[in-house]
mmCIF file of N, CA and C in Angstrom:
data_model
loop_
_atom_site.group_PDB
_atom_site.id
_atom_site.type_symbol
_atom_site.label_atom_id
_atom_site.label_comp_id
_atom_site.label_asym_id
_atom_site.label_seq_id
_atom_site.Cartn_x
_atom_site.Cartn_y
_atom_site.Cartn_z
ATOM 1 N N UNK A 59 238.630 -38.436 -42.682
ATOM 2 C CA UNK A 59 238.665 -37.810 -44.006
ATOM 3 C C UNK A 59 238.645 -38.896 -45.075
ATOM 4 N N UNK A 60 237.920 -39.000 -46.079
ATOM 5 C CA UNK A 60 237.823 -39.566 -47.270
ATOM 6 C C UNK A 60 238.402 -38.684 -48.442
ATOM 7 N N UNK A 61 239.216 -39.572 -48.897
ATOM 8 C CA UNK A 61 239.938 -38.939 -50.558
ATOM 9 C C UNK A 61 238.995 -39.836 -51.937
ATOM 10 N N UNK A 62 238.776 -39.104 -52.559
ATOM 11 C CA UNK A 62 238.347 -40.033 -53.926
ATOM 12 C C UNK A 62 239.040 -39.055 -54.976
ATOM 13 N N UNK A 63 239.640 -40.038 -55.398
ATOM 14 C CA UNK A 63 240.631 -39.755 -56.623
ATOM 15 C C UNK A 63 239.419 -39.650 -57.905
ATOM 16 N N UNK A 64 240.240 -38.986 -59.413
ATOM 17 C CA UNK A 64 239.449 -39.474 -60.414
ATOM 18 C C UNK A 64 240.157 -39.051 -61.539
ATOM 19 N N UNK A 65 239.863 -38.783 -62.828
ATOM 20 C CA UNK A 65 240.172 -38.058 -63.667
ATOM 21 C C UNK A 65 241.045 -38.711 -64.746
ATOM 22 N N UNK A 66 242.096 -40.424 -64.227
ATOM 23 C CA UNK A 66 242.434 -41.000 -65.114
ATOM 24 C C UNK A 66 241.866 -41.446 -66.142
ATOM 25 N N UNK A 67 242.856 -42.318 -66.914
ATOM 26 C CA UNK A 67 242.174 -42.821 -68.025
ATOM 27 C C UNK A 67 243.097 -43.392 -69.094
ATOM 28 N N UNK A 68 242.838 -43.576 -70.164
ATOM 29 C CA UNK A 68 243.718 -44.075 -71.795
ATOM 30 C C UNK A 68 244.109 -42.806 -72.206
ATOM 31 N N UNK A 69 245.526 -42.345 -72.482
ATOM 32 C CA UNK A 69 246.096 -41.362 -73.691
ATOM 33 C C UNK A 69 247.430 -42.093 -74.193
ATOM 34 N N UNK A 70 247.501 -40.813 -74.882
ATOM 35 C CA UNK A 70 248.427 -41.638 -75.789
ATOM 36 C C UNK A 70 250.093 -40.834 -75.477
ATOM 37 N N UNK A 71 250.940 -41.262 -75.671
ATOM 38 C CA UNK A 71 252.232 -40.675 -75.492
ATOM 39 C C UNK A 71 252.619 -39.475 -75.840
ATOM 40 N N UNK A 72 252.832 -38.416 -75.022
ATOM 41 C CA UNK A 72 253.005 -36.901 -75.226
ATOM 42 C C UNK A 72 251.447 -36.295 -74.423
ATOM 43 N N UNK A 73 250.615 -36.736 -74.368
ATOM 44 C CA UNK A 73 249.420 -35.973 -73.684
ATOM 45 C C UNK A 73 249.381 -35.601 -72.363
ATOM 46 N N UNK A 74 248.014 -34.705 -71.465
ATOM 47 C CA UNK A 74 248.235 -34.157 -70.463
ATOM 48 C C UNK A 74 246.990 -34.784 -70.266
ATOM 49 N N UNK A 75 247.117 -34.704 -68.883
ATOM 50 C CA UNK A 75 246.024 -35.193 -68.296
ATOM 51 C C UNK A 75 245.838 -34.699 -66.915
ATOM 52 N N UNK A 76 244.662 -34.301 -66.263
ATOM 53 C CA UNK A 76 244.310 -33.708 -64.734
ATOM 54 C C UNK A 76 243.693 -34.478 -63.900
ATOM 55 N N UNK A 77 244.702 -34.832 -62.920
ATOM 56 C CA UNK A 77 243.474 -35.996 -62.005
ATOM 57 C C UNK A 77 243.325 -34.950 -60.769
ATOM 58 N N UNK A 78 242.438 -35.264 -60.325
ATOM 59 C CA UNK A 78 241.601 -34.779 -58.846
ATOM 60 C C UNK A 78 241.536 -35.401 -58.059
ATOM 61 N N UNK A 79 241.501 -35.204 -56.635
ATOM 62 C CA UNK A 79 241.422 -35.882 -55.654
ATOM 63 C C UNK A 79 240.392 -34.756 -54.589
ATOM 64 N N UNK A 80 238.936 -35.169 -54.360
ATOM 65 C CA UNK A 80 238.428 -34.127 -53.774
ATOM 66 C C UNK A 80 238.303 -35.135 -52.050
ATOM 67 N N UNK A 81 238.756 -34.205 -50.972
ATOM 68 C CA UNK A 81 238.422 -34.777 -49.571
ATOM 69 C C UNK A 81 236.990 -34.417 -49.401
ATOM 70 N N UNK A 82 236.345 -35.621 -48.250
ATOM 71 C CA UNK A 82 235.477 -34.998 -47.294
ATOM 72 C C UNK A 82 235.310 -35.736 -45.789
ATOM 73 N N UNK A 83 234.044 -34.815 -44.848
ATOM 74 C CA UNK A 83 234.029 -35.267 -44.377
ATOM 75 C C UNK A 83 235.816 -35.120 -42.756
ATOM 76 N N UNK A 84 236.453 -33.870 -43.212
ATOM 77 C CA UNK A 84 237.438 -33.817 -42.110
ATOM 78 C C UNK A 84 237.531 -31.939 -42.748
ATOM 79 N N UNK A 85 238.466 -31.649 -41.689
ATOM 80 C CA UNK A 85 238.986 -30.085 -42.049
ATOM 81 C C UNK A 85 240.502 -30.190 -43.548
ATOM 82 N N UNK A 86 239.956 -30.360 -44.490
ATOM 83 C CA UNK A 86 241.004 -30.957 -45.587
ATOM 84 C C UNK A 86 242.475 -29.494 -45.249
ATOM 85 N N UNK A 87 241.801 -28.043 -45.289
ATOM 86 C CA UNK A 87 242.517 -27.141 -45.165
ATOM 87 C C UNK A 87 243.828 -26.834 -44.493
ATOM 88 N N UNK A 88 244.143 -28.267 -43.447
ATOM 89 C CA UNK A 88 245.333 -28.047 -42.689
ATOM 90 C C UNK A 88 246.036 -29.464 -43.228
ATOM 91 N N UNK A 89 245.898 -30.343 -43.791
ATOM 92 C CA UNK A 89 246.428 -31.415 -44.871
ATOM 93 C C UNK A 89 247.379 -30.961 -45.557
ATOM 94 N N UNK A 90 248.716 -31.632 -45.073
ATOM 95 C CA UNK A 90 249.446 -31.580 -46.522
ATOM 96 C C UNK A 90 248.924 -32.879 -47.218
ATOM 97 N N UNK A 91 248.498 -32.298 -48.282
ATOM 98 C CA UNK A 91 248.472 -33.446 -49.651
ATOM 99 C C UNK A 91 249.359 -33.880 -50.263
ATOM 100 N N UNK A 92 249.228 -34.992 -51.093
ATOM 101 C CA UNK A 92 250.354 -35.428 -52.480
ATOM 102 C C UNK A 92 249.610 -36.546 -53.220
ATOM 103 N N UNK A 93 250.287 -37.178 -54.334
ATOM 104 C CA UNK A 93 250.526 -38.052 -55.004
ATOM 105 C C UNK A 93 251.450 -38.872 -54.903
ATOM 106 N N UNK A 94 250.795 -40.469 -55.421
ATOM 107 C CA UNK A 94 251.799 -41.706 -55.298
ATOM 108 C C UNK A 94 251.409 -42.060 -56.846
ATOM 109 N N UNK A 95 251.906 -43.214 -56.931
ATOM 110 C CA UNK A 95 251.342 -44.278 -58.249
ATOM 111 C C UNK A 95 252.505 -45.466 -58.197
ATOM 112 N N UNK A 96 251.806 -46.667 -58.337
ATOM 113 C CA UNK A 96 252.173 -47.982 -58.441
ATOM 114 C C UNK A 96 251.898 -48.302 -59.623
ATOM 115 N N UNK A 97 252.814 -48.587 -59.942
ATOM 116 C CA UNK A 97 253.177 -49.659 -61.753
ATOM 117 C C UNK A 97 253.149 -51.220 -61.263
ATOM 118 N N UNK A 98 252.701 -51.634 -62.639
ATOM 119 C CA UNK A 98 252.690 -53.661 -62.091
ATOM 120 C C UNK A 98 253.916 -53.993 -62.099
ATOM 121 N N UNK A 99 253.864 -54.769 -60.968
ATOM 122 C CA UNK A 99 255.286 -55.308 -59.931
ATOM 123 C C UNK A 99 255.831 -54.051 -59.651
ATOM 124 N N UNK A 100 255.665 -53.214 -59.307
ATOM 125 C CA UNK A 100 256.757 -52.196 -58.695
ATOM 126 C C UNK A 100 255.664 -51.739 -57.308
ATOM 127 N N UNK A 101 257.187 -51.160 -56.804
ATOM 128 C CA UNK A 101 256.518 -50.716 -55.470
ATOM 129 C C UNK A 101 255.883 -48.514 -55.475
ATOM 130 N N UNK A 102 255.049 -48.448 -54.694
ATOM 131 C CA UNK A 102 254.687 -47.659 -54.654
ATOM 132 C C UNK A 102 255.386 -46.099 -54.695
ATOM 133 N N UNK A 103 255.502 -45.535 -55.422
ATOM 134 C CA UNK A 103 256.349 -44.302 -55.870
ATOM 135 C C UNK A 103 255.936 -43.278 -55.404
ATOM 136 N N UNK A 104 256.597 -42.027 -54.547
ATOM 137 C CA UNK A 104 256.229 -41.053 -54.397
ATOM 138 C C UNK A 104 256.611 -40.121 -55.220
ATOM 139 N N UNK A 105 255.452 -38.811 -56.046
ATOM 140 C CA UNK A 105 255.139 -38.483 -57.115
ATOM 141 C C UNK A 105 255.363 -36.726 -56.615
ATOM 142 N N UNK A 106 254.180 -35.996 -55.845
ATOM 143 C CA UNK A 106 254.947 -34.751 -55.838
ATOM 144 C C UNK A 106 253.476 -34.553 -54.133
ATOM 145 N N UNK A 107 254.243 -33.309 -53.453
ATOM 146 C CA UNK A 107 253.503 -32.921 -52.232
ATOM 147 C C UNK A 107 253.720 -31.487 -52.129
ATOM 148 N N UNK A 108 252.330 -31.288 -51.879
ATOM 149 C CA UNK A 108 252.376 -29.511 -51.432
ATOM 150 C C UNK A 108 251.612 -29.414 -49.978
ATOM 151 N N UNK A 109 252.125 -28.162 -49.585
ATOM 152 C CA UNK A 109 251.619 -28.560 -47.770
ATOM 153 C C UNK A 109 250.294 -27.997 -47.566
ATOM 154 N N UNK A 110 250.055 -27.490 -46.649
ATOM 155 C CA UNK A 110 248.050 -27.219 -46.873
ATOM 156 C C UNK A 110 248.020 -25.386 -47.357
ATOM 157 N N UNK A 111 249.061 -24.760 -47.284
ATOM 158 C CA UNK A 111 248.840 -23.495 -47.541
ATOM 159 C C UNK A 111 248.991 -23.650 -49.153
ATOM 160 N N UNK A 112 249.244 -24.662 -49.831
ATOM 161 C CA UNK A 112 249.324 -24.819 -51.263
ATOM 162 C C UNK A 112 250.733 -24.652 -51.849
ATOM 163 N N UNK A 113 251.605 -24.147 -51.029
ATOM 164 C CA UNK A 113 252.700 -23.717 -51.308
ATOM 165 C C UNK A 113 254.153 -25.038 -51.111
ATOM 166 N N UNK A 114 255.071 -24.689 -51.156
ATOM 167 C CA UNK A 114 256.469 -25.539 -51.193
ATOM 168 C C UNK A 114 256.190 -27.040 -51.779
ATOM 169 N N UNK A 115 255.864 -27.067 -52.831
ATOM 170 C CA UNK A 115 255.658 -28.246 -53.648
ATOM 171 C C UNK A 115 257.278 -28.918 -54.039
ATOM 172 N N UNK A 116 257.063 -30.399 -53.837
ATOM 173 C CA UNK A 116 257.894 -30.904 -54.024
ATOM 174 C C UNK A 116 258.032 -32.197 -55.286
ATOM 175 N N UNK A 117 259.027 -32.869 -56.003
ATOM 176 C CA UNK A 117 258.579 -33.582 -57.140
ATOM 177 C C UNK A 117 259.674 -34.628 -56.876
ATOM 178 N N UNK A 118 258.729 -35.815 -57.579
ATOM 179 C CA UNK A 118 259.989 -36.823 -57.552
ATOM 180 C C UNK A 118 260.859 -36.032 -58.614
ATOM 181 N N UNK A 119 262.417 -36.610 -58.877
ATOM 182 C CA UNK A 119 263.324 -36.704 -59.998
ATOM 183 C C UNK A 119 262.451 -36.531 -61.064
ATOM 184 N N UNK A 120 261.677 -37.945 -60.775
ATOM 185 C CA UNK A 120 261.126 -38.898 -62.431
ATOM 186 C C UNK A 120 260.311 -37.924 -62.736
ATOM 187 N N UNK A 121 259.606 -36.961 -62.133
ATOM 188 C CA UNK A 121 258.285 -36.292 -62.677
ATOM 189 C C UNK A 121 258.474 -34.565 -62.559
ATOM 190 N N UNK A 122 259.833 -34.160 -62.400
ATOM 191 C CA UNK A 122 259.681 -32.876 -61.656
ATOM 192 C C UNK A 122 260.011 -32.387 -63.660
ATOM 193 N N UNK A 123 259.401 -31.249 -63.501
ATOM 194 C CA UNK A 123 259.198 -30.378 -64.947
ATOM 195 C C UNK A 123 257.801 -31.153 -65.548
ATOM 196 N N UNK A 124 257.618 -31.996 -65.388
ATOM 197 C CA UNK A 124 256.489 -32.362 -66.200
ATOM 198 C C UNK A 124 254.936 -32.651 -65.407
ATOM 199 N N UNK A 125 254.968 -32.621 -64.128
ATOM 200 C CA UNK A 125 254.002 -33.061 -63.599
ATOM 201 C C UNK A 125 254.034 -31.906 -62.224
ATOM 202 N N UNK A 126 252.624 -31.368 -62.521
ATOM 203 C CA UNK A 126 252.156 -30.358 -61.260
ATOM 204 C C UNK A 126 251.542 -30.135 -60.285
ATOM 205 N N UNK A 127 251.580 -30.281 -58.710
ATOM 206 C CA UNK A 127 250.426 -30.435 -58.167
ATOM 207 C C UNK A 127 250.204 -28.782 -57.695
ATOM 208 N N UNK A 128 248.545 -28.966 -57.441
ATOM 209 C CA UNK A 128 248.021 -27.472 -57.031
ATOM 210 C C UNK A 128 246.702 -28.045 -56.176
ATOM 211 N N UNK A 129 246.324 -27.216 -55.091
ATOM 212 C CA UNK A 129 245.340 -27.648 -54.616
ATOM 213 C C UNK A 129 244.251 -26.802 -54.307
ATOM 214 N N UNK A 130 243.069 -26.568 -54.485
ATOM 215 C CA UNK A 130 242.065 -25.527 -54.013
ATOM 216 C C UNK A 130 241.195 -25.768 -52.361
ATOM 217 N N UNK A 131 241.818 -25.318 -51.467
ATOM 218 C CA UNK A 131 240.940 -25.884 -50.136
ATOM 219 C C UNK A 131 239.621 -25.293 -50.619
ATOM 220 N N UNK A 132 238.663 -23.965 -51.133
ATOM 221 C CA UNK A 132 237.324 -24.152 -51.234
ATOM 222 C C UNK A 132 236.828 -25.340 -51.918
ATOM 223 N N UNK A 133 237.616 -25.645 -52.700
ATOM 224 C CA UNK A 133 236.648 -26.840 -53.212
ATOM 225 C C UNK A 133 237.119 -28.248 -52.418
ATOM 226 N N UNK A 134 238.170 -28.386 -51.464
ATOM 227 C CA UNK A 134 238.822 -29.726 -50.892
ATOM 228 C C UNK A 134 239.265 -30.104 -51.902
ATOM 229 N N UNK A 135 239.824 -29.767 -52.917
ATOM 230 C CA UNK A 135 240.409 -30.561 -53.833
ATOM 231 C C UNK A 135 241.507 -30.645 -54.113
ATOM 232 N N UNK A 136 242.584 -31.522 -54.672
ATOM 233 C CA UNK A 136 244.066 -31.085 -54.594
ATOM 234 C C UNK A 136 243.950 -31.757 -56.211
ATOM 235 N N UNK A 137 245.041 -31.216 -56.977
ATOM 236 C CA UNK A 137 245.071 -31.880 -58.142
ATOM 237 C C UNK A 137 246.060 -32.283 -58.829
ATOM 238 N N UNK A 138 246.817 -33.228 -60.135
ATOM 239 C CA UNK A 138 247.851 -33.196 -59.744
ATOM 240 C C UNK A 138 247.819 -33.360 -61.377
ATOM 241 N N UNK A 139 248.874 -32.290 -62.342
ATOM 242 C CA UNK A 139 248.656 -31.974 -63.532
ATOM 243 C C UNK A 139 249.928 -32.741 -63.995
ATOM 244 N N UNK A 140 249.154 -33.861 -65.468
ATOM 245 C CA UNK A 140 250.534 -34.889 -65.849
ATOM 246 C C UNK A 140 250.616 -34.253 -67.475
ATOM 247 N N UNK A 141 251.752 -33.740 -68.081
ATOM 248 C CA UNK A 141 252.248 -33.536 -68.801
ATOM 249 C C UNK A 141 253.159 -34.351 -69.359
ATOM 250 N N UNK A 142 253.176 -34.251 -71.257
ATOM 251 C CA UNK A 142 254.377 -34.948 -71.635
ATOM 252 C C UNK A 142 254.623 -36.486 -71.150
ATOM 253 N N UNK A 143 253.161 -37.055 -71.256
ATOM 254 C CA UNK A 143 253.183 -38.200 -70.702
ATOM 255 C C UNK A 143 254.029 -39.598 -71.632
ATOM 256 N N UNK A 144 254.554 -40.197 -70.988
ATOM 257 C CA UNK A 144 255.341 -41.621 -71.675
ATOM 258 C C UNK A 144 254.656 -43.009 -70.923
ATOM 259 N N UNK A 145 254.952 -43.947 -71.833
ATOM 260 C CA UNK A 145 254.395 -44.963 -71.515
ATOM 261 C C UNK A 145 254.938 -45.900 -69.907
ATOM 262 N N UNK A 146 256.198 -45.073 -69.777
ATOM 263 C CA UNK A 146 256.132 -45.566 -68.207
ATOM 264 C C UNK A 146 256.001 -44.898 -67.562
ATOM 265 N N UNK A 147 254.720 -43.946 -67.338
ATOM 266 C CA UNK A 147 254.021 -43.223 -66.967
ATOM 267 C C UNK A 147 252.633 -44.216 -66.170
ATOM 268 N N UNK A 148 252.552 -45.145 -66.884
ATOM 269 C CA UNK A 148 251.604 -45.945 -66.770
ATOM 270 C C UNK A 148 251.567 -46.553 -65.152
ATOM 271 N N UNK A 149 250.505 -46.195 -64.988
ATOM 272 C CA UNK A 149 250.566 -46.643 -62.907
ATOM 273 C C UNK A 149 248.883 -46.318 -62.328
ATOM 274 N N UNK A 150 248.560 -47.232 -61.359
ATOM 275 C CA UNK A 150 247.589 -46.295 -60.429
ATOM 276 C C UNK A 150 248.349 -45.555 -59.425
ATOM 277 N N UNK A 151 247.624 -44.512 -59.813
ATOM 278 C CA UNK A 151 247.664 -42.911 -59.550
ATOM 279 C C UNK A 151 246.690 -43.111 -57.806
ATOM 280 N N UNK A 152 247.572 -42.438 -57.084
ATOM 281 C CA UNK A 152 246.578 -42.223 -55.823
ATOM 282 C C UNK A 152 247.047 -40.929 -55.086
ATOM 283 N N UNK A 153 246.243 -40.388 -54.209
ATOM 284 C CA UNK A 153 246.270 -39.016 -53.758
ATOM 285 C C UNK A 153 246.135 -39.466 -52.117
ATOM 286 N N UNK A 154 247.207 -39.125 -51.068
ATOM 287 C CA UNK A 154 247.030 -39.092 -50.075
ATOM 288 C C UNK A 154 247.266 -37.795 -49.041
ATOM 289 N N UNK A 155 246.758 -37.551 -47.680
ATOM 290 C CA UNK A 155 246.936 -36.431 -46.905
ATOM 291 C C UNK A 155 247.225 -37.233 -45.757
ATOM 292 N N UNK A 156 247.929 -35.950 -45.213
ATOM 293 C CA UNK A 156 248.100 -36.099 -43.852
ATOM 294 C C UNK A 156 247.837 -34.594 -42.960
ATOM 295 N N UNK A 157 247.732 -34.590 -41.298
ATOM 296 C CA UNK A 157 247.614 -33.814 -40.505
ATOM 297 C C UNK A 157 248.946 -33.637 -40.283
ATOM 298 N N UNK A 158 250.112 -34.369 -39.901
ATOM 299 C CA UNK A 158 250.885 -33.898 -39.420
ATOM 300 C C UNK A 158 252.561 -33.564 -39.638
ATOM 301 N N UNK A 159 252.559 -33.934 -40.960
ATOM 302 C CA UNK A 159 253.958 -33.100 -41.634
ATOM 303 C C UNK A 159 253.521 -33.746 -43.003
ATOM 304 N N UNK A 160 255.009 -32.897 -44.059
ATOM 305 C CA UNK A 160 254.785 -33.406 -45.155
ATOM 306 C C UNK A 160 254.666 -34.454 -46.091
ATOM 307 N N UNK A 161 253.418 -35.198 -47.163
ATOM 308 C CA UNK A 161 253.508 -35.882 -47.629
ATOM 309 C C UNK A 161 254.806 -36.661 -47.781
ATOM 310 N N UNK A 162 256.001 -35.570 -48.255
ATOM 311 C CA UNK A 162 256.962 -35.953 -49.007
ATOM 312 C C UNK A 162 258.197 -36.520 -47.928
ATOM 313 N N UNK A 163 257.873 -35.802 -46.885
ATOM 314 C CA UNK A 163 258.459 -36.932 -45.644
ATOM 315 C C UNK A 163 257.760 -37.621 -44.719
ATOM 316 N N UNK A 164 256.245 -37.781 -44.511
ATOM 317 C CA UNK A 164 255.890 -39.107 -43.608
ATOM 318 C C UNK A 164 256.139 -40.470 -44.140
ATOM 319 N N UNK A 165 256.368 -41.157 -43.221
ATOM 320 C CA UNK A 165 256.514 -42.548 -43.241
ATOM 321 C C UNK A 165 255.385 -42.995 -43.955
ATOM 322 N N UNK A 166 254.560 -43.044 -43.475
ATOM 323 C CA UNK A 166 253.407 -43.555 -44.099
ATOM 324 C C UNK A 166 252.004 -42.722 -44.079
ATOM 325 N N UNK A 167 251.379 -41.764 -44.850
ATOM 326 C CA UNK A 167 250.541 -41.118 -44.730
ATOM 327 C C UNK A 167 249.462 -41.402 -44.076
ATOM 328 N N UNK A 168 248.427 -40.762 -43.578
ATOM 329 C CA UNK A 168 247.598 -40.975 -42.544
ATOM 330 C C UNK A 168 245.785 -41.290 -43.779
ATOM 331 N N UNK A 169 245.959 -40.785 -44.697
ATOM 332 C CA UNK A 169 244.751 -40.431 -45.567
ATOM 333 C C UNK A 169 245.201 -40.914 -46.626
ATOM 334 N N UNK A 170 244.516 -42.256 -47.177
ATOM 335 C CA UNK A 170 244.656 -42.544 -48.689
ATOM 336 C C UNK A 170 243.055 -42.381 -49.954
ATOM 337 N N UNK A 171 243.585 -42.010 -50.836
ATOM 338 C CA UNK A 171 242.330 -42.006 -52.021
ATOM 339 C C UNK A 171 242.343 -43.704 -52.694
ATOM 340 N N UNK A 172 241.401 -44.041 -53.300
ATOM 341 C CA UNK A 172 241.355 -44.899 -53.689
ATOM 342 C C UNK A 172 242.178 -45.695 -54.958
ATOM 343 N N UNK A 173 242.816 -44.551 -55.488
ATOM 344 C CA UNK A 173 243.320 -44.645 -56.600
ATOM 345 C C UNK A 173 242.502 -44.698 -58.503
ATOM 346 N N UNK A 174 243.778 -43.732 -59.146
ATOM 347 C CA UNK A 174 242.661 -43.982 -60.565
ATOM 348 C C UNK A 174 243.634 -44.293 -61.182
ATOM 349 N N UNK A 175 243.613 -45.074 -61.964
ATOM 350 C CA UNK A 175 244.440 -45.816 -63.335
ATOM 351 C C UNK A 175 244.629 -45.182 -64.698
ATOM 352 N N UNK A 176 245.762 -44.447 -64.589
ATOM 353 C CA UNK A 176 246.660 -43.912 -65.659
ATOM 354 C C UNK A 176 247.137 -44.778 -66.892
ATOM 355 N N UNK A 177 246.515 -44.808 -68.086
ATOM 356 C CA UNK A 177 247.478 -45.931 -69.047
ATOM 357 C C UNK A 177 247.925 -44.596 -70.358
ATOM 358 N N UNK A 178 249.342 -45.172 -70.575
ATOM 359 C CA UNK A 178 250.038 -44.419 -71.540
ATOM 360 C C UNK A 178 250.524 -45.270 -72.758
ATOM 361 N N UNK A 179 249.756 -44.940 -73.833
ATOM 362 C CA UNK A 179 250.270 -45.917 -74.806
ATOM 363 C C UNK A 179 250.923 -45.163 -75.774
ATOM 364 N N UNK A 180 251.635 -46.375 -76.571
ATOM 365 C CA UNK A 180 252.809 -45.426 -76.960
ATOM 366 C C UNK A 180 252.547 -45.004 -78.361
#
């Protein structure tokens, strides 16, 4: 399975923004998906995971009320909606899956996207 992320970009503090992550190339439909993002010098953050029926979504602390994931299996796409954005918000953004439990508890996911670069200025 291939993930390609997209949809980042430059906003400004308080804005929303929708990134995408469309799979191909595997059965995406039994994937639990999620989101990560890495800030400079920091280590890789887990952001929010929903399992492949789209349902029991989970959020970090840092992002829960403001940031949404939803995913459409016809289109393979999972997406992950950033609200009320602040400047340490600022990170590459990446979208990973797995086959065999949830994002929000594997060790290390099985499927990574390439990542897209989120900047939040203030």
């Amino acid at each position: 399975v291939q993930l390609q992320a997209s949809g980042g970009g430059l906003v400004q503090a308080g804005d929303s923004l929708r990134l995408s992550c469309q799979a191909s190339g595997g059965t995406f439909s039994i994937l639990s998906t999620g989101w990560f993002r890495q800030a400079p010098g920091k280590e890789r953050e887990f952001l929010a995971s929903s399992s492949w029926r789209g349902d029991s979504p989970r959020y970090a602390d840092s992002v829960n009320g403001r940031f949404a994931i939803s995913r459409d299996n016809a289109k393979n796409t999972v997406y992950l909606q950033l609200s009320s954005l602040k400047p340490e918000d600022t990170a590459v953004y990446y979208c990973a899956a797995d086959p065999r439990q949830s994002i929000a508890t594997v060790p290390a996911p099985y499927y990574w996207g390439q990542g897209t670069l989120v900047t939040v200025s203030s």
